[in-house]
Short mmCIF file of C-alpha atoms and ligand atoms in Angstrom, two decimals:
data_model
loop_
_atom_site.label_atom_id
_atom_site.label_comp_id
_atom_site.label_asym_id
_atom_site.label_seq_id
_atom_site.Cartn_x
_atom_site.Cartn_y
_atom_site.Cartn_z
CA UNK A 1 -13.32 -44.72 24.75
CA UNK A 2 -14.04 -41.29 25.62
CA UNK A 3 -16.96 -43.24 28.20
CA UNK A 4 -14.01 -45.27 30.51
CA UNK A 5 -15.20 -45.27 34.02
CA UNK A 6 -12.16 -46.91 35.60
CA UNK A 7 -8.94 -47.56 32.90
CA UNK A 8 -8.69 -52.03 32.66
CA UNK A 9 -5.24 -54.00 31.80
CA UNK A 10 -4.36 -56.74 31.44
CA UNK A 11 -2.44 -58.56 34.46
CA UNK A 12 -1.11 -61.93 33.48
CA UNK A 13 -0.50 -64.04 30.09
CA UNK A 14 -0.43 -67.89 28.77
CA UNK A 15 -0.13 -69.54 25.97
CA UNK A 16 -0.54 -72.84 25.13
CA UNK A 17 1.20 -74.85 21.60
CA UNK A 18 0.57 -78.51 20.84
CA UNK A 19 3.68 -80.94 20.60
CA UNK A 20 3.23 -81.58 17.34
CA UNK A 21 5.23 -79.91 14.18
CA UNK A 22 4.18 -79.73 10.44
CA UNK A 23 7.33 -78.70 9.00
CA UNK A 24 7.75 -77.12 5.65
CA UNK A 25 10.05 -80.64 4.03
CA UNK A 26 6.10 -81.91 5.85
CA UNK A 27 4.50 -80.25 3.40
CA UNK A 28 6.61 -81.03 0.23
CA UNK A 29 5.42 -84.43 0.79
CA UNK A 30 1.64 -84.04 1.83
CA UNK A 31 1.04 -81.42 -1.28
CA UNK A 32 2.54 -79.98 -4.57
CA UNK A 33 4.85 -76.98 -3.00
CA UNK A 34 8.58 -76.59 -1.64
CA UNK A 35 10.31 -74.74 1.72
CA UNK A 36 11.23 -72.03 -1.19
CA UNK A 37 8.11 -70.91 -1.21
CA UNK A 38 6.15 -71.33 1.23
CA UNK A 39 9.57 -69.41 2.99
CA UNK A 40 9.79 -66.29 0.70
CA UNK A 41 5.45 -66.03 0.01
CA UNK A 42 5.47 -65.82 4.32
CA UNK A 43 8.30 -66.71 6.11
CA UNK A 44 6.22 -69.85 7.90
CA UNK A 45 8.68 -72.78 8.68
CA UNK A 46 6.30 -74.59 11.06
CA UNK A 47 3.77 -74.74 12.66
CA UNK A 48 2.33 -77.04 15.35
CA UNK A 49 -1.06 -79.63 14.92
CA UNK A 50 -3.32 -80.18 17.70
CA UNK A 51 -3.15 -84.19 18.81
CA UNK A 52 -5.71 -86.87 18.98
CA UNK A 53 -7.01 -85.80 22.07
CA UNK A 54 -6.99 -81.76 21.79
CA UNK A 55 -9.56 -80.01 21.05
CA UNK A 56 -9.46 -75.73 21.01
CA UNK A 57 -10.96 -76.24 24.21
CA UNK A 58 -7.86 -78.25 26.01
CA UNK A 59 -5.94 -75.63 24.76
CA UNK A 60 -7.36 -73.02 25.94
CA UNK A 61 -6.99 -73.56 29.63
CA UNK A 62 -3.82 -74.57 29.98
CA UNK A 63 -3.51 -71.09 28.64
CA UNK A 64 -6.18 -69.60 30.84
CA UNK A 65 -3.98 -71.93 33.52
CA UNK A 66 -0.89 -69.90 33.21
CA UNK A 67 -2.73 -65.76 32.92
CA UNK A 68 -4.41 -66.99 35.91
CA UNK A 69 -0.92 -67.33 37.71
CA UNK A 70 0.58 -64.54 36.83
CA UNK A 71 -2.53 -62.26 37.61
CA UNK A 72 -2.49 -64.02 40.94
CA UNK A 73 -6.44 -64.90 40.67
CA UNK A 74 -8.21 -68.04 41.66
CA UNK A 75 -10.75 -69.01 38.52
CA UNK A 76 -13.18 -69.01 41.11
CA UNK A 77 -12.66 -65.09 41.00
CA UNK A 78 -13.43 -64.03 38.10
CA UNK A 79 -16.28 -63.10 36.33
CA UNK A 80 -16.46 -63.74 32.65
CA UNK A 81 -14.86 -65.62 30.81
CA UNK A 82 -14.72 -64.97 26.51
CA UNK A 83 -13.27 -67.05 23.89
CA UNK A 84 -13.04 -66.04 20.61
CA UNK A 85 -12.77 -68.63 18.05
CA UNK A 86 -14.30 -69.66 14.47
CA UNK A 87 -12.82 -74.13 15.89
CA UNK A 88 -15.04 -74.20 18.93
CA UNK A 89 -15.07 -78.03 19.88
CA UNK A 90 -18.47 -78.07 19.39
CA UNK A 91 -20.93 -75.68 17.24
CA UNK A 92 -22.62 -75.54 21.19
CA UNK A 93 -22.62 -75.17 23.64
CA UNK A 94 -19.55 -72.37 23.81
CA UNK A 95 -16.32 -73.20 24.15
CA UNK A 96 -16.55 -70.84 26.80
CA UNK A 97 -18.49 -73.02 28.80
CA UNK A 98 -16.09 -75.43 28.52
CA UNK A 99 -13.38 -73.91 29.29
CA UNK A 100 -15.35 -71.89 32.11
CA UNK A 101 -16.44 -76.09 33.59
CA UNK A 102 -12.27 -77.29 33.66
CA UNK A 103 -11.38 -74.21 34.97
CA UNK A 104 -14.04 -74.91 38.31
CA UNK A 105 -14.89 -70.85 37.27
CA UNK A 106 -18.60 -70.83 39.15
CA UNK A 107 -18.98 -67.36 39.34
CA UNK A 108 -18.23 -66.36 35.68
CA UNK A 109 -20.10 -66.10 32.84
CA UNK A 110 -18.91 -67.74 29.38
CA UNK A 111 -19.25 -66.76 26.50
CA UNK A 112 -17.58 -67.13 22.01
CA UNK A 113 -16.96 -64.80 20.21
CA UNK A 114 -16.70 -65.57 15.99
CA UNK A 115 -14.29 -62.98 14.92
CA UNK A 116 -12.10 -65.28 13.75
CA UNK A 117 -8.60 -63.53 14.11
CA UNK A 118 -9.11 -60.73 15.62
CA UNK A 119 -11.14 -62.87 17.61
CA UNK A 120 -8.80 -62.17 20.81
CA UNK A 121 -9.07 -58.24 20.45
CA UNK A 122 -12.70 -58.46 19.94
CA UNK A 123 -12.59 -60.65 22.88
CA UNK A 124 -10.60 -58.26 25.23
CA UNK A 125 -13.08 -55.17 23.34
CA UNK A 126 -16.15 -56.16 24.88
CA UNK A 127 -14.68 -57.85 27.92
CA UNK A 128 -12.97 -54.69 28.94
CA UNK A 129 -15.76 -52.56 28.45
CA UNK A 130 -17.77 -54.47 31.71
CA UNK A 131 -15.05 -54.30 33.65
CA UNK A 132 -14.41 -50.82 33.22
CA UNK A 133 -18.12 -49.95 34.05
CA UNK A 134 -17.90 -51.63 37.54
CA UNK A 135 -20.22 -54.43 36.64
CA UNK A 136 -17.30 -57.00 36.75
CA UNK A 137 -14.04 -56.66 38.54
CA UNK A 138 -11.71 -59.79 36.84
CA UNK A 139 -12.48 -61.12 32.80
CA UNK A 140 -10.21 -64.21 31.63
CA UNK A 141 -10.23 -63.29 27.14
CA UNK A 142 -8.92 -65.88 25.16
CA UNK A 143 -8.15 -66.73 21.68
CA UNK A 144 -7.96 -69.74 21.04
CA UNK A 145 -8.49 -71.86 17.48
CA UNK A 146 -8.22 -75.93 15.93
CA UNK A 147 -7.19 -74.45 12.77
CA UNK A 148 -6.19 -77.81 11.52
CA UNK A 149 -9.22 -79.59 11.81
CA UNK A 150 -11.02 -76.96 8.80
CA UNK A 151 -8.25 -77.02 6.66
CA UNK A 152 -8.16 -78.75 3.53
CA UNK A 153 -4.47 -80.54 3.30
CA UNK A 154 -4.99 -80.56 -0.54
CA UNK A 155 -5.29 -76.71 -1.35
CA UNK A 156 -1.60 -75.82 -1.57
CA UNK A 157 -2.53 -71.88 -1.19
CA UNK A 158 -4.08 -72.09 2.30
CA UNK A 159 -2.73 -75.63 4.36
CA UNK A 160 0.82 -74.58 4.00
CA UNK A 161 -0.59 -71.03 6.82
CA UNK A 162 -2.03 -72.20 9.17
CA UNK A 163 -1.11 -73.58 13.10
CA UNK A 164 -3.07 -74.43 16.03
CA UNK A 165 -2.79 -72.87 19.81
CA UNK A 166 -4.29 -70.88 22.31
CA UNK A 167 -3.87 -67.92 24.43
CA UNK A 168 -5.33 -66.31 27.33
CA UNK A 169 -5.17 -62.46 29.02
CA UNK A 170 -6.57 -61.57 32.81
CA UNK A 171 -8.88 -58.58 32.01
CA UNK A 172 -8.83 -56.35 35.65
CA UNK A 173 -8.96 -52.64 36.99
CA UNK A 174 -5.50 -51.28 36.61
CA UNK A 175 -4.30 -48.38 37.25
CA UNK A 176 -4.85 -44.68 35.44
CA UNK A 177 -2.34 -44.53 33.04
CA UNK A 178 -2.10 -48.03 32.91
CA UNK A 179 -4.31 -50.85 30.33
CA UNK A 180 -6.44 -49.73 27.02
CA UNK A 181 -6.16 -46.44 25.48
CA UNK A 182 -7.65 -46.45 22.87
CA UNK A 183 -9.30 -49.56 20.68
CA UNK A 184 -11.52 -50.45 17.18
CA UNK A 185 -12.87 -53.46 16.03
CA UNK A 186 -14.85 -52.96 12.12
CA UNK A 187 -16.63 -55.66 10.21
CA UNK A 188 -17.35 -54.89 6.42
CA UNK A 189 -19.51 -58.31 5.79
CA UNK A 190 -19.09 -57.27 1.98
CA UNK A 191 -15.58 -58.85 1.90
CA UNK A 192 -16.94 -61.88 3.45
CA UNK A 193 -16.48 -65.14 0.04
CA UNK A 194 -12.50 -63.70 0.22
CA UNK A 195 -12.05 -65.83 3.71
CA UNK A 196 -14.88 -68.36 4.69
CA UNK A 197 -15.83 -71.97 5.15
CA UNK A 198 -19.37 -73.03 4.00
CA UNK A 199 -19.95 -76.10 5.31
CA UNK A 200 -21.97 -76.84 8.40
CA UNK A 201 -24.33 -73.82 9.46
CA UNK A 202 -27.98 -72.98 8.40
CA UNK A 203 -27.06 -72.57 4.62
CA UNK A 204 -25.42 -75.82 3.70
CA UNK A 205 -25.72 -78.58 6.48
CA UNK A 206 -23.65 -81.02 6.87
CA UNK A 207 -24.24 -83.97 4.52
CA UNK A 208 -23.01 -86.85 2.57
CA UNK A 209 -22.13 -83.96 -0.21
CA UNK A 210 -20.93 -81.23 1.44
CA UNK A 211 -18.62 -83.19 2.99
CA UNK A 212 -18.05 -84.37 -1.34
CA UNK A 213 -17.39 -81.15 -2.57
CA UNK A 214 -15.11 -80.12 0.71
CA UNK A 215 -17.50 -77.15 2.28
CA UNK A 216 -16.33 -77.87 5.82
CA UNK A 217 -12.81 -76.59 4.74
CA UNK A 218 -11.52 -73.03 5.23
CA UNK A 219 -12.01 -71.31 1.32
CA UNK A 220 -9.72 -68.11 1.45
CA UNK A 221 -8.55 -65.46 -1.83
CA UNK A 222 -4.98 -64.71 -0.77
CA UNK A 223 -4.90 -61.87 -2.62
CA UNK A 224 -7.61 -59.86 -1.47
CA UNK A 225 -7.38 -60.70 2.33
CA UNK A 226 -3.67 -59.57 1.29
CA UNK A 227 -4.88 -56.36 0.49
CA UNK A 228 -7.23 -55.57 3.25
CA UNK A 229 -5.45 -56.36 5.33
CA UNK A 230 -1.60 -54.49 4.76
CA UNK A 231 -4.44 -50.89 4.45
CA UNK A 232 -6.49 -51.82 7.47
CA UNK A 233 -3.45 -52.44 9.46
CA UNK A 234 -2.19 -48.77 8.74
CA UNK A 235 -5.35 -47.63 8.97
CA UNK A 236 -6.85 -49.15 11.45
CA UNK A 237 -2.90 -48.25 14.38
CA UNK A 238 -3.12 -44.78 13.59
CA UNK A 239 -6.38 -44.30 14.74
CA UNK A 240 -6.11 -46.64 17.63
CA UNK A 241 -3.14 -44.32 18.78
CA UNK A 242 -4.61 -41.51 17.48
CA UNK A 243 -7.58 -41.92 19.95
CA UNK A 244 -5.47 -42.01 23.08
CA UNK A 245 -2.82 -38.97 21.44
CA UNK A 246 -0.24 -41.11 20.37
CA UNK A 247 2.01 -41.87 17.01
CA UNK A 248 3.49 -44.61 16.00
CA UNK A 249 7.37 -43.45 17.44
CA UNK A 250 5.56 -43.84 20.64
CA UNK A 251 4.37 -47.67 20.38
CA UNK A 252 7.10 -49.05 22.52
CA UNK A 253 6.27 -53.05 20.90
CA UNK A 254 4.07 -53.50 17.89
CA UNK A 255 2.44 -56.63 18.15
CA UNK A 256 0.54 -57.67 15.00
CA UNK A 257 -1.65 -60.37 13.69
CA UNK A 258 0.87 -63.51 13.01
CA UNK A 259 -0.18 -63.86 9.26
CA UNK A 260 1.87 -63.25 6.20
CA UNK A 261 5.37 -61.56 7.46
CA UNK A 262 5.39 -59.69 3.70
CA UNK A 263 2.20 -58.40 5.28
CA UNK A 264 3.29 -57.65 8.92
CA UNK A 265 6.49 -55.70 6.66
CA UNK A 266 3.93 -53.94 4.46
CA UNK A 267 2.25 -52.20 6.90
CA UNK A 268 5.14 -52.24 9.37
CA UNK A 269 7.12 -49.49 6.72
CA UNK A 270 4.06 -47.42 6.53
CA UNK A 271 3.43 -47.28 9.66
CA UNK A 272 7.50 -45.70 10.30
CA UNK A 273 7.77 -48.76 13.09
CA UNK A 274 11.17 -49.54 14.12
CA UNK A 275 11.71 -53.65 13.23
CA UNK A 276 13.24 -54.09 17.13
CA UNK A 277 9.90 -53.21 17.72
CA UNK A 278 7.35 -56.11 16.27
CA UNK A 279 7.76 -58.96 17.51
CA UNK A 280 7.03 -61.48 14.69
CA UNK A 281 7.17 -65.60 15.67
CA UNK A 282 4.82 -66.93 13.07
CA UNK A 283 7.67 -68.57 11.47
CA UNK A 284 7.55 -71.30 14.82
CA UNK A 285 3.33 -71.65 14.20
CA UNK A 286 2.11 -69.91 11.08
CA UNK A 287 -1.68 -68.35 11.18
CA UNK A 288 -3.01 -69.50 14.75
CA UNK A 289 -6.36 -67.11 14.30
CA UNK A 290 -6.97 -65.70 16.98
CA UNK A 291 -4.38 -67.26 19.13
CA UNK A 292 -1.74 -65.36 17.51
CA UNK A 293 -1.96 -61.94 19.42
CA UNK A 294 -1.64 -63.43 22.88
CA UNK A 295 0.89 -66.11 21.54
CA UNK A 296 3.04 -63.65 20.52
CA UNK A 297 2.34 -61.30 23.46
CA UNK A 298 3.03 -64.26 25.42
CA UNK A 299 6.53 -65.33 23.78
CA UNK A 300 7.39 -61.06 23.99
CA UNK A 301 6.41 -61.47 27.75
CA UNK A 302 8.48 -64.27 28.30
CA UNK A 303 12.06 -62.91 26.22
CA UNK A 304 11.29 -60.18 28.35
CA UNK A 305 10.79 -57.18 25.43
CA UNK A 306 8.33 -55.64 27.58
CA UNK A 307 8.42 -53.34 30.68
CA UNK A 308 6.21 -51.64 33.03
CA UNK A 309 5.16 -48.77 31.58
CA UNK A 310 5.49 -49.57 27.68
CA UNK A 311 3.34 -49.40 25.04
CA UNK A 312 2.02 -51.90 23.03
CA UNK A 313 -0.01 -51.81 19.84
CA UNK A 314 -1.96 -55.13 19.47
CA UNK A 315 -3.76 -55.27 15.57
CA UNK A 316 -5.15 -58.33 13.68
CA UNK A 317 -7.58 -58.51 10.68
CA UNK A 318 -9.20 -61.40 9.63
CA UNK A 319 -12.11 -63.54 7.92
CA UNK A 320 -15.72 -60.76 7.76
CA UNK A 321 -14.16 -59.17 7.04
CA UNK A 322 -12.94 -57.59 10.77
CA UNK A 323 -10.33 -56.27 12.23
CA UNK A 324 -8.88 -55.08 15.10
CA UNK A 325 -6.53 -53.27 16.94
CA UNK A 326 -5.80 -51.87 20.50
CA UNK A 327 -3.34 -49.41 22.19
CA UNK A 328 -2.61 -50.56 25.70
CA UNK A 329 -0.20 -49.47 28.75
CA UNK A 330 1.02 -52.58 30.05
CA UNK A 331 1.17 -52.53 33.96
CA UNK A 332 -1.21 -52.65 37.03
O1 LIG B 401 -5.70 -64.31 8.67
C1 LIG B 401 -6.13 -64.21 7.86
C2 LIG B 401 -5.53 -65.67 7.04
N1 LIG B 401 -5.18 -65.25 5.22
C3 LIG B 401 -4.69 -64.45 5.03
O2 LIG B 401 -3.52 -63.81 5.91
C4 LIG B 401 -3.69 -64.65 3.84
C5 LIG B 401 -3.91 -63.36 3.24
N2 LIG B 401 -2.25 -63.59 1.90
C6 LIG B 401 -1.49 -64.16 1.57
O3 LIG B 401 -0.47 -64.12 2.42
C7 LIG B 401 -1.07 -64.65 0.40
O4 LIG B 401 -1.89 -64.49 -0.42
C8 LIG B 401 -0.60 -66.18 -0.19
C9 LIG B 401 0.18 -67.24 0.89
C10 LIG B 401 -1.72 -67.07 0.00
C11 LIG B 401 -0.81 -66.63 -1.31
O5 LIG B 401 0.16 -65.24 -1.56
P1 LIG B 401 1.02 -64.56 -3.52
O6 LIG B 401 1.72 -64.33 -3.34
O7 LIG B 401 -0.74 -63.77 -3.31
O8 LIG B 401 0.35 -65.60 -4.18
P2 LIG B 401 -0.52 -66.32 -5.00
O9 LIG B 401 -1.92 -66.67 -4.44
O10 LIG B 401 -0.74 -65.10 -6.14
O11 LIG B 401 0.30 -67.41 -6.14
C12 LIG B 401 1.27 -66.93 -7.36
C13 LIG B 401 1.41 -68.81 -7.07
C14 LIG B 401 -0.10 -69.68 -8.07
O12 LIG B 401 0.85 -69.56 -9.34
P3 LIG B 401 0.11 -69.61 -11.39
O13 LIG B 401 -1.03 -69.18 -10.82
O14 LIG B 401 1.43 -67.84 -10.81
O15 LIG B 401 1.21 -69.85 -11.43
C15 LIG B 401 -0.38 -70.15 -7.09
O16 LIG B 401 -0.85 -71.95 -7.50
O17 LIG B 401 1.47 -69.94 -6.53
C16 LIG B 401 1.06 -70.96 -6.45
N3 LIG B 401 1.15 -70.91 -4.88
C17 LIG B 401 2.10 -71.75 -4.74
N4 LIG B 401 3.18 -72.53 -5.66
C18 LIG B 401 3.74 -73.86 -4.30
C19 LIG B 401 0.22 -71.52 -4.66
N5 LIG B 401 0.56 -71.97 -2.74
C20 LIG B 401 1.79 -72.06 -3.29
C21 LIG B 401 1.96 -73.08 -2.64
N6 LIG B 401 3.77 -73.69 -3.06
N7 LIG B 401 2.02 -73.29 -0.97
#
């Protein structure tokens, strides 16, 4: 962060989750599982599922409108829209272009980032640097995923985990000492086979066979992702805090990726951050991929858990394998 030209922070946030609830009891009727197994192994009790008319872009627009309103920014003032997603409405154009049109953000450049669950943090990383250099003044970063559309509801080891949602943040220049103080984005592509969706790309283009072989659904080695997650959440958080000359004791609110309560507990224990400073909402939403961080952040904000000047630590991991962490001093 030494090359920072001017400080950049979040001036507005918003989130959207569909109305339909899929409970553990509902899943008991779909696959051989139990509420007891799901709660003790993951902490998840229910998740939200997009309605037939809803897509990643429609959810993203709902979240974006809230973030713009909180920031006091009109859509036509936006210079850039970045959407982190692995479930775009279509292969192309970018979901960000659909969001740009729906919002009427005529001046904004628009692109998607494929960084799985840390997609929102990757978006923050890219967009914040463009605002920091003065290229842009106002950026909208969205994390949105409709994982229910790529979830195999015959695979009990994954279908109990995922839900649909969107979250958004407006980025603008802020006063000295506020905004993003530390940032790390990382990747280890050697772990690509631990979490992936094989079908529909140039390797396995859609065919009757790919459908029959269920290649258009998420495949996951949960145990490997679990180990990676605990390690990287801890190490990345410490590195990002060190960039800002801070330690875990300085963190006012930790907003971790919402994948599994046991992953969060293990990481938090290693970091020595008190539990009351940790945001957890996966019990009600499951793992919403790129939406998880901005959704948790928005809920914490609405609950009055974020005050001006608070140090927030956002940290996530996911398919790639990739990770991201951001240390942020809240306020304008
Ligand atoms: O955004 C990143 C997304 N991914 C993750 O974060 C995933 C990280 N990993 C995890 O969260 C955990 O590994 C899981 C929740 C996916 C699985 O928990 P686990 O404690 O690692 O369980 P396991 O895979 O070792 O499975 C233990 C047993 C197996 O049975 P056997 O072989 O011991 O007889 C599974 O077949 O639990 C069985 N099992 C289930 N049983 C009931 C797996 N899924 C279920 C289920 N209900 N839904």
